[in-house]
Amino acid sequence: MYLFRSSVAYAMRKYFLKERNETIPFGEENVWVSDKKPRISFKFFVTSPNNVSDIIPRTEVENAIRLSRSRINDAFQLDDNSLEFLGIQPTLGPPYEPPVTIWLIIFGVVMGVVVIGIVVLIFTGIRDRRKKNQASSEENPYGSVDLNKGENNSGFQNTDDVQTSL
């Protein structure tokens, strides 16, 4: 119980120094614990170090605990789910930020797909050219025909060598 009382006293000192610019020497004897139960459930209140009958208002105690919530949790090695202060909302941790931004991951995936597409197009083009070159290197079916031995088409031949006058 001493650790809890001294943690709350520290929170009160820090709160009054930071918020009110007052140095008030809160000690563990200024934190009173009552109504203890076996499952670590209890009520507490804080009194002024100068006057024991002067009770610090609940709102100031809540603000002090909010200010030092992480320190109190660390002292008991608990988190907001296991150490609960009734009336004080748990502190929210910062949202998770991945080490690499999301847009950079998406950009990398899209660029990878584009590069793979370009490589596939280049390789299929090279493969198609090789197939086309192999097909064109086949023997010419008209290569065995003698072009000097041709057939004469009389429709295009002129038998009259007569020239007309102008």
Backbone as a chain_set.jsonl record, in Angstrom:
{"seq": "MYLFRSSVAYAMRKYFLKERNETIPFGEENVWVSDKKPRISFKFFVTSPNNVSDIIPRTEVENAIRLSRSRINDAFQLDDNSLEFLGIQPTLGPPYEPPVTIWLIIFGVVMGVVVIGIVVLIFTGIRDRRKKNQASSEENPYGSVDLNKGENNSGFQNTDDVQTSL", "coords": {"N": [[0.824, -1.184, 0.0], [2.092, 1.116, 0.586], [3.558, 1.819, -1.696], [1.556, 2.549, -3.539], [0.398, 4.76, -2.196], [2.577, 6.521, -2.047], [3.021, 6.907, -4.774], [0.687, 8.255, -5.576], [1.0, 10.539, -4.0], [3.297, 11.612, -5.181], [2.208, 12.162, -7.715], [0.395, 14.157, -6.992], [2.141, 16.195, -6.053], [3.535, 16.759, -8.427], [1.408, 17.6, -10.072], [0.442, 19.931, -8.744], [2.713, 21.509, -8.92], [3.056, 21.793, -11.674], [0.541, 22.69, -12.734], [-0.461, 24.686, -11.004], [1.734, 26.052, -10.215], [2.748, 25.812, -7.635], [4.618, 24.729, -4.881], [3.998, 22.122, -3.087], [4.534, 20.025, -0.434], [3.562, 17.1, -0.726], [3.178, 14.005, 0.873], [3.415, 10.45, 1.515], [1.912, 10.111, 3.757], [-0.176, 11.85, 3.464], [-2.015, 10.702, 1.864], [-4.829, 8.945, 2.254], [-6.146, 5.772, 2.892], [-9.022, 3.801, 2.727], [-11.629, 1.433, 3.518], [-10.68, -1.125, 2.644], [-10.48, -4.048, 0.628], [-10.314, -7.62, 0.024], [-9.613, -8.119, -2.656], [-7.909, -6.174, -3.635], [-9.238, -3.679, -3.681], [-10.222, -0.5, -2.93], [-10.877, 2.654, -1.275], [-9.72, 6.008, -1.504], [-8.431, 9.127, -0.292], [-7.057, 12.439, -0.436], [-5.239, 14.568, 1.653], [-4.39, 17.913, 2.641], [-0.973, 18.831, 3.143], [-0.422, 20.791, 5.007], [-2.705, 21.094, 6.569], [-4.478, 18.641, 8.015], [-7.183, 18.222, 8.11], [-8.119, 19.415, 5.859], [-9.348, 18.468, 2.915], [-8.323, 17.537, -0.295], [-9.955, 18.485, -3.287], [-11.896, 16.194, -5.301], [-11.751, 16.476, -8.113], [-9.259, 17.671, -8.549], [-7.568, 15.67, -7.624], [-8.199, 13.657, -9.461], [-7.291, 14.893, -11.844], [-4.565, 15.053, -11.243], [-3.919, 12.336, -11.127], [-4.503, 11.594, -13.756], [-2.493, 13.026, -15.034], [-0.18, 11.719, -14.159], [-0.595, 9.086, -14.832], [0.641, 7.074, -16.377], [3.021, 6.678, -14.986], [2.104, 5.689, -12.53], [0.877, 3.325, -13.402], [3.152, 1.995, -14.403], [4.602, 1.66, -12.057], [3.276, -0.367, -10.744], [3.39, -2.27, -12.633], [1.22, -2.642, -14.367], [-1.589, -2.221, -16.623], [-4.015, 0.02, -18.187], [-6.259, -1.561, -18.328], [-6.09, -3.371, -16.242], [-5.536, -1.915, -13.914], [-7.688, 0.059, -12.484], [-9.203, 3.168, -12.07], [-12.012, 4.361, -10.652], [-14.199, 6.592, -12.217], [-12.232, 7.921, -13.556], [-11.244, 8.157, -16.769], [-9.618, 5.726, -18.817], [-6.335, 6.173, -20.133], [-5.585, 6.753, -23.514], [-3.512, 5.071, -25.707], [-1.078, 6.123, -28.139], [-2.046, 5.992, -31.602], [-1.267, 3.175, -33.685], [1.52, 3.446, -35.715], [2.793, 2.43, -38.665], [6.172, 1.462, -39.546], [6.738, 2.063, -42.191], [5.097, 4.144, -44.471], [1.699, 3.742, -45.589], [1.009, 4.431, -48.233], [3.42, 4.179, -49.509], [3.903, 1.451, -49.488], [1.796, 0.528, -51.11], [2.477, 1.843, -53.488], [4.91, 0.553, -54.059], [4.004, -2.077, -54.536], [2.355, -1.701, -56.811], [4.25, -0.693, -58.647], [5.93, -2.916, -58.803], [4.221, -4.794, -60.048], [3.888, -3.508, -62.519], [6.535, -3.526, -63.527], [6.979, -6.299, -63.71], [5.04, -6.895, -65.649], [6.082, -5.482, -67.877], [8.505, -6.873, -68.278], [7.515, -9.425, -68.921], [6.173, -8.824, -71.332], [8.373, -8.081, -72.947], [9.881, -10.495, -73.06], [7.99, -12.24, -74.274], [7.738, -10.964, -76.736], [10.337, -11.259, -77.804], [10.414, -14.056, -78.009], [8.33, -14.487, -79.884], [9.437, -13.21, -82.147], [11.622, -14.858, -82.691], [10.297, -17.222, -83.4], [8.993, -16.302, -85.69], [11.167, -15.668, -87.352], [12.261, -18.206, -87.712], [10.191, -19.393, -89.159], [10.181, -17.87, -91.508], [12.585, -18.544, -92.633], [12.229, -20.879, -93.997], [12.258, -23.006, -96.958], [11.86, -21.491, -100.144], [8.97, -21.931, -102.029], [8.859, -21.352, -104.716], [11.376, -21.315, -105.569], [12.533, -23.346, -107.103], [11.637, -23.01, -109.679], [12.431, -22.101, -112.97], [13.111, -18.933, -113.918], [13.742, -17.899, -116.415], [12.527, -19.41, -118.254], [9.636, -18.747, -119.109], [6.107, -18.173, -119.545], [4.416, -16.941, -122.336], [2.112, -14.354, -122.64], [-0.215, -13.667, -124.889], [-1.953, -11.551, -125.014], [-0.73, -9.365, -124.03], [1.327, -8.957, -125.706], [2.682, -7.35, -128.529], [2.302, -7.752, -131.855], [2.443, -6.277, -134.149], [4.721, -4.11, -135.399], [4.288, -1.644, -136.132], [4.286, 1.79, -136.215], [2.311, 4.475, -135.359], [1.612, 7.61, -136.945], [2.102, 10.9, -135.839]], "CA": [[0.0, 0.0, 0.0], [2.993, 2.266, 0.63], [3.909, 2.195, -3.069], [0.419, 3.271, -4.116], [0.25, 6.061, -1.539], [3.679, 7.397, -2.458], [2.812, 7.245, -6.192], [-0.349, 9.295, -5.625], [1.606, 11.753, -3.44], [4.149, 12.163, -6.24], [1.325, 12.732, -8.737], [-0.147, 15.411, -6.462], [3.234, 17.189, -6.083], [3.793, 17.119, -9.826], [0.243, 18.338, -10.574], [0.411, 21.276, -8.171], [3.853, 22.258, -9.437], [2.877, 22.077, -13.101], [-0.701, 23.402, -13.04], [-0.677, 25.859, -10.147], [3.042, 26.629, -9.89], [2.902, 25.79, -6.179], [5.384, 23.602, -4.381], [3.356, 21.601, -1.877], [5.241, 18.758, -0.147], [2.698, 15.954, -0.438], [3.88, 12.781, 1.24], [2.524, 9.292, 1.55], [1.014, 10.237, 4.908], [-1.309, 12.687, 3.07], [-2.936, 9.868, 1.091], [-5.532, 8.084, 3.208], [-6.8, 4.635, 2.25], [-10.062, 3.229, 3.591], [-12.528, 0.437, 2.936], [-9.873, -2.111, 1.909], [-11.124, -5.335, 0.359], [-9.282, -8.616, -0.282], [-9.22, -8.142, -4.074], [-7.231, -4.911, -3.894], [-10.226, -2.661, -3.985], [-10.252, 0.406, -1.783], [-11.156, 4.064, -1.521], [-8.67, 6.84, -0.928], [-8.567, 10.574, -0.425], [-5.792, 13.126, -0.207], [-5.371, 15.755, 2.498], [-3.343, 18.917, 2.49], [0.114, 18.591, 4.105], [-0.436, 21.827, 6.036], [-3.868, 20.92, 7.427], [-4.962, 17.285, 7.769], [-8.64, 18.244, 7.941], [-8.411, 20.025, 4.553], [-9.318, 17.405, 1.9], [-8.145, 18.028, -1.671], [-11.142, 18.112, -4.078], [-11.794, 15.006, -6.156], [-11.349, 16.847, -9.481], [-7.813, 17.892, -8.583], [-6.927, 14.356, -7.485], [-8.365, 12.993, -10.76], [-6.376, 15.526, -12.806], [-3.203, 14.653, -10.893], [-3.737, 10.931, -11.526], [-4.429, 11.589, -15.228], [-1.188, 13.554, -15.422], [0.868, 10.735, -13.846], [-1.196, 7.753, -14.97], [1.614, 6.091, -16.883], [3.981, 6.384, -13.913], [1.426, 4.822, -11.555], [0.743, 2.007, -14.038], [4.47, 1.366, -14.471], [5.042, 1.29, -10.707], [2.659, -1.651, -10.41], [3.523, -3.093, -13.835], [-0.132, -2.916, -14.831], [-2.04, -1.302, -17.668], [-5.306, 0.639, -17.897], [-7.294, -2.593, -18.211], [-5.987, -4.093, -14.979], [-5.549, -0.947, -12.819], [-8.81, 0.926, -12.843], [-9.642, 4.202, -11.148], [-13.4, 4.68, -10.977], [-14.41, 8.012, -12.479], [-11.144, 8.441, -14.388], [-11.196, 7.396, -18.014], [-8.269, 5.234, -19.128], [-5.602, 6.937, -21.141], [-5.467, 6.055, -24.791], [-2.177, 5.084, -26.277], [-1.055, 6.687, -29.492], [-2.391, 4.996, -32.619], [-0.13, 2.472, -34.277], [2.044, 3.987, -36.963], [3.76, 1.479, -39.214], [7.449, 2.1, -39.852], [6.68, 2.541, -43.574], [3.747, 4.651, -44.715], [0.853, 2.848, -46.377], [1.055, 4.76, -49.659], [4.687, 3.683, -50.046], [3.712, 0.013, -49.707], [0.932, 0.382, -52.291], [3.279, 2.268, -54.634], [5.859, -0.518, -54.353], [3.287, -3.211, -55.129], [1.941, -1.328, -58.172], [5.446, -0.626, -59.493], [6.373, -4.295, -59.022], [3.346, -5.399, -61.058], [4.201, -2.878, -63.807], [7.837, -4.036, -63.985], [6.778, -7.695, -64.116], [4.314, -6.853, -66.924], [7.008, -5.066, -68.939], [9.44, -7.978, -68.515], [6.771, -10.479, -69.623], [5.971, -8.374, -72.715], [9.654, -8.139, -73.667], [10.226, -11.889, -73.328], [7.077, -12.814, -75.269], [8.099, -10.371, -78.029], [11.555, -11.921, -78.288], [10.045, -15.422, -78.382], [7.563, -14.424, -81.132], [10.357, -12.88, -83.25], [12.394, -16.058, -83.009], [9.41, -18.129, -84.133], [8.738, -15.721, -87.011], [12.398, -15.825, -88.135], [12.378, -19.612, -88.087], [9.177, -19.672, -90.177], [10.548, -17.222, -92.775], [13.788, -19.156, -93.186], [11.871, -22.091, -94.72], [12.594, -22.962, -98.384], [10.902, -20.802, -101.004], [8.374, -22.927, -102.924], [9.069, -20.954, -106.109], [12.812, -21.284, -105.817], [12.918, -24.364, -108.081], [11.122, -22.633, -110.998], [13.377, -21.33, -113.773], [12.427, -17.706, -114.328], [14.023, -17.626, -117.827], [11.526, -20.143, -119.014], [8.345, -18.259, -118.702], [5.026, -18.333, -120.496], [4.066, -15.685, -122.987], [0.694, -14.029, -122.679], [-0.366, -12.952, -126.154], [-2.754, -10.343, -124.802], [0.169, -8.259, -123.708], [2.379, -8.879, -126.712], [2.331, -6.597, -129.727], [2.91, -8.373, -133.015], [2.673, -5.223, -135.134], [5.722, -3.146, -135.009], [3.938, -0.437, -136.874], [4.071, 2.941, -135.353], [1.373, 5.443, -135.937], [2.174, 8.948, -137.065], [1.477, 11.873, -134.948]], "C": [[0.874, 1.255, 0.0], [3.332, 2.754, -0.78], [2.779, 2.976, -3.729], [0.307, 4.669, -3.52], [1.363, 7.014, -1.958], [3.558, 7.785, -3.934], [1.764, 8.338, -6.34], [0.2, 10.605, -5.065], [2.522, 12.413, -4.471], [3.302, 12.824, -7.324], [0.751, 14.062, -8.272], [0.919, 16.506, -6.463], [3.469, 17.683, -7.503], [2.651, 17.96, -10.39], [0.238, 19.772, -10.047], [1.576, 22.119, -8.673], [3.628, 22.673, -10.885], [1.666, 22.964, -13.365], [-0.855, 24.694, -12.244], [0.611, 26.596, -9.81], [3.231, 26.781, -8.381], [3.715, 24.559, -5.803], [4.783, 23.181, -3.048], [3.964, 20.231, -1.607], [4.295, 17.625, 0.258], [3.574, 14.749, -0.135], [2.894, 11.631, 1.289], [1.573, 9.348, 2.737], [-0.19, 11.122, 4.607], [-2.322, 11.921, 2.223], [-3.529, 8.851, 2.061], [-6.296, 7.014, 2.444], [-7.813, 4.063, 3.236], [-10.839, 2.18, 2.816], [-11.767, -0.583, 2.072], [-10.648, -3.41, 1.769], [-10.033, -6.328, -0.049], [-8.8, -8.58, -1.735], [-8.635, -6.804, -4.509], [-8.215, -3.884, -4.434], [-10.328, -1.785, -2.75], [-10.633, 1.803, -2.244], [-10.02, 4.856, -0.903], [-9.037, 8.306, -1.114], [-7.247, 11.193, -0.016], [-6.074, 14.363, 0.636], [-4.209, 16.694, 2.248], [-2.244, 18.651, 3.512], [0.096, 19.601, 5.261], [-1.564, 21.613, 7.041], [-4.505, 19.571, 7.096], [-6.47, 17.267, 7.551], [-9.057, 18.861, 6.607], [-8.234, 18.952, 3.472], [-9.234, 18.044, 0.515], [-9.358, 17.579, -2.481], [-10.855, 16.954, -5.041], [-11.3, 15.366, -7.556], [-9.849, 17.066, -9.577], [-7.052, 16.575, -8.442], [-7.03, 13.591, -8.805], [-7.41, 13.57, -11.793], [-4.928, 15.139, -12.523], [-2.936, 13.218, -11.325], [-3.674, 10.824, -13.044], [-3.046, 12.03, -15.7], [-0.083, 12.514, -15.22], [0.378, 9.301, -13.993], [-0.176, 6.717, -15.425], [2.632, 5.719, -15.807], [3.367, 5.447, -12.873], [1.275, 3.413, -12.133], [2.081, 1.275, -14.073], [4.965, 0.925, -13.096], [4.491, -0.075, -10.312], [2.766, -2.658, -11.55], [2.165, -3.58, -14.32], [-0.46, -1.961, -15.965], [-3.419, -0.774, -17.298], [-6.431, -0.379, -17.775], [-7.259, -3.288, -16.855], [-5.955, -3.17, -13.76], [-6.58, 0.11, -13.168], [-9.095, 1.902, -11.714], [-11.064, 4.565, -11.548], [-13.551, 6.188, -11.134], [-13.319, 8.637, -13.323], [-11.049, 7.553, -15.615], [-9.771, 6.913, -18.269], [-7.623, 6.083, -20.216], [-5.478, 6.099, -22.4], [-4.038, 6.176, -25.282], [-2.211, 5.696, -27.663], [-1.401, 5.616, -30.512], [-1.13, 4.403, -33.234], [0.262, 3.129, -35.593], [3.073, 2.998, -37.496], [5.063, 2.191, -39.564], [7.516, 2.63, -41.28], [5.248, 2.991, -43.835], [3.012, 3.752, -45.706], [0.98, 3.149, -47.868], [2.349, 4.235, -50.285], [4.604, 2.18, -50.324], [2.889, -0.215, -50.967], [1.701, 0.761, -53.553], [4.265, 1.174, -55.032], [5.196, -1.715, -55.012], [2.898, -2.9, -56.568], [3.149, -1.278, -59.099], [5.995, -2.026, -59.765], [5.548, -4.988, -60.085], [3.652, -4.822, -62.435], [5.521, -3.418, -64.355], [7.708, -5.487, -64.442], [6.042, -7.754, -65.448], [5.219, -6.475, -68.081], [7.974, -6.199, -69.273], [8.749, -9.106, -69.279], [6.549, -10.084, -71.078], [7.259, -8.452, -73.527], [10.001, -9.588, -74.01], [9.281, -12.538, -74.332], [7.351, -12.231, -76.645], [9.328, -11.024, -78.625], [11.231, -13.339, -78.755], [9.262, -15.436, -79.697], [8.458, -14.091, -82.324], [11.174, -14.101, -83.657], [11.548, -17.05, -83.795], [9.171, -17.616, -85.539], [9.973, -15.868, -87.902], [12.594, -17.275, -88.564], [11.372, -19.961, -89.178], [9.572, -19.053, -91.516], [11.805, -17.835, -93.383], [13.489, -20.481, -93.882], [12.166, -21.905, -96.207], [11.466, -22.313, -99.165], [10.295, -21.817, -101.968], [8.585, -22.572, -104.393], [10.55, -20.907, -106.456], [13.25, -22.283, -106.885], [12.459, -24.009, -109.495], [12.177, -21.788, -111.704], [12.657, -20.115, -114.323], [12.701, -17.353, -115.798], [13.047, -18.361, -118.731], [10.177, -19.669, -118.527], [7.31, -18.547, -119.754], [4.715, -16.969, -121.061], [2.563, -15.523, -123.005], [0.489, -13.153, -123.9], [-1.204, -11.693, -126.017], [-1.885, -9.136, -124.525], [1.291, -8.113, -124.735], [1.859, -8.158, -127.947], [3.067, -7.228, -130.913], [3.179, -7.362, -134.116], [3.726, -4.287, -134.604], [5.492, -1.833, -135.735], [3.712, 0.675, -135.878], [3.145, 3.909, -136.053], [2.013, 6.8, -135.966], [1.437, 9.909, -136.146], [0.803, 12.93, -135.717]], "O": [[0.479, 2.307, -0.502], [3.387, 3.958, -1.029], [3.033, 3.969, -4.411], [0.141, 5.648, -4.247], [1.108, 8.195, -2.198], [3.957, 8.887, -4.309], [1.935, 9.252, -7.146], [-0.1, 11.673, -5.597], [2.52, 13.635, -4.614], [3.63, 13.911, -7.799], [0.631, 14.996, -9.065], [0.625, 17.641, -6.839], [3.586, 18.884, -7.742], [2.894, 18.929, -11.109], [0.053, 20.717, -10.813], [1.431, 23.331, -8.834], [3.974, 23.789, -11.274], [1.762, 23.906, -14.151], [-1.336, 25.694, -12.777], [0.575, 27.655, -9.182], [3.807, 27.764, -7.914], [3.511, 23.476, -6.353], [5.028, 23.805, -2.015], [3.912, 19.358, -2.473], [4.232, 17.24, 1.426], [4.58, 14.508, -0.803], [1.689, 11.819, 1.123], [0.531, 8.694, 2.721], [-1.134, 11.157, 5.395], [-3.383, 12.456, 1.901], [-2.82, 8.01, 2.614], [-7.0, 7.304, 1.478], [-7.515, 3.864, 4.414], [-10.708, 2.066, 1.597], [-12.149, -0.866, 0.936], [-11.376, -3.818, 2.674], [-8.938, -5.914, -0.429], [-7.669, -8.981, -2.007], [-8.854, -6.364, -5.638], [-8.026, -3.309, -5.506], [-10.503, -2.289, -1.641], [-10.7, 2.089, -3.439], [-9.426, 4.44, 0.091], [-9.84, 8.666, -1.974], [-6.427, 10.567, 0.655], [-7.018, 15.108, 0.373], [-3.175, 16.301, 1.707], [-2.547, 18.279, 4.646], [0.549, 19.294, 6.364], [-1.408, 21.913, 8.225], [-5.02, 19.39, 5.993], [-6.98, 16.377, 6.871], [-10.238, 18.83, 6.262], [-7.109, 18.57, 3.151], [-9.979, 18.971, 0.198], [-9.761, 16.42, -2.385], [-9.735, 16.772, -5.519], [-10.503, 14.625, -8.129], [-9.229, 16.692, -10.572], [-6.01, 16.387, -9.071], [-6.068, 12.949, -9.226], [-6.783, 12.82, -12.542], [-4.149, 14.922, -13.451], [-1.857, 12.909, -11.83], [-2.879, 10.047, -13.573], [-2.499, 11.471, -16.65], [0.848, 12.437, -16.022], [0.896, 8.4, -13.334], [-0.145, 5.603, -14.903], [3.057, 4.566, -15.728], [4.025, 4.525, -12.393], [1.516, 2.425, -11.439], [2.141, 0.075, -13.805], [5.672, -0.076, -12.985], [5.161, -0.847, -9.626], [2.279, -3.783, -11.431], [1.979, -4.755, -14.638], [0.283, -1.018, -16.238], [-3.936, -1.08, -16.224], [-7.461, -0.082, -17.17], [-8.294, -3.747, -16.369], [-6.316, -3.603, -12.666], [-6.361, 0.949, -14.042], [-9.214, 1.512, -10.553], [-11.295, 5.028, -12.665], [-13.091, 6.961, -10.294], [-13.464, 9.776, -13.765], [-10.806, 6.351, -15.513], [-8.815, 7.626, -17.964], [-8.294, 6.629, -21.092], [-5.29, 4.884, -22.341], [-3.444, 7.254, -25.269], [-3.27, 5.775, -28.287], [-1.08, 4.445, -30.308], [-0.079, 5.042, -33.291], [-0.575, 3.337, -36.472], [4.099, 2.756, -36.86], [5.06, 3.389, -39.846], [8.277, 3.558, -41.553], [4.298, 2.302, -43.464], [3.625, 3.092, -46.545], [1.052, 2.227, -48.68], [2.367, 3.884, -51.465], [5.181, 1.698, -51.299], [3.239, -1.053, -51.799], [1.592, 0.082, -54.573], [4.437, 0.899, -56.219], [5.752, -2.305, -55.938], [3.085, -3.734, -57.454], [3.081, -1.772, -60.224], [6.48, -2.286, -60.866], [6.094, -5.691, -60.936], [3.676, -5.561, -63.419], [5.607, -3.736, -65.541], [8.278, -5.86, -65.467], [6.38, -8.579, -66.297], [5.139, -7.076, -69.152], [8.233, -6.454, -70.449], [9.34, -9.684, -70.191], [6.717, -10.914, -71.972], [7.226, -8.854, -74.69], [10.379, -9.875, -75.146], [9.731, -13.319, -75.17], [7.209, -12.94, -77.641], [9.362, -11.311, -79.821], [11.727, -13.773, -79.794], [9.498, -16.3, -80.541], [8.257, -14.637, -83.409], [11.389, -14.34, -84.845], [12.031, -17.654, -84.753], [9.147, -18.4, -86.488], [9.838, -16.163, -89.089], [13.051, -17.533, -89.678], [11.688, -20.768, -90.053], [9.323, -19.653, -92.562], [12.052, -17.644, -94.574], [14.422, -21.154, -94.32], [12.309, -20.774, -96.672], [10.286, -22.542, -98.899], [11.038, -22.506, -102.666], [8.489, -23.458, -105.242], [10.914, -20.488, -107.555], [14.28, -22.061, -107.521], [12.876, -24.678, -110.441], [12.747, -20.871, -111.112], [11.711, -20.241, -115.1], [11.947, -16.568, -116.375], [12.794, -17.939, -119.86], [9.655, -20.222, -117.559], [7.64, -19.131, -120.786], [4.748, -15.964, -120.351], [1.831, -16.452, -123.348], [0.967, -12.02, -123.941], [-1.134, -10.833, -126.895], [-2.294, -8.002, -124.773], [2.119, -7.211, -124.615], [0.711, -8.35, -128.349], [4.297, -7.235, -130.962], [4.068, -7.577, -134.941], [3.621, -3.749, -133.501], [6.406, -1.029, -135.916], [3.047, 0.516, -134.855], [3.245, 4.101, -137.265], [2.853, 7.121, -135.126], [0.287, 9.696, -135.759], [0.218, 13.841, -135.132]]}, "num_chains": 1, "name": "protein.A"}
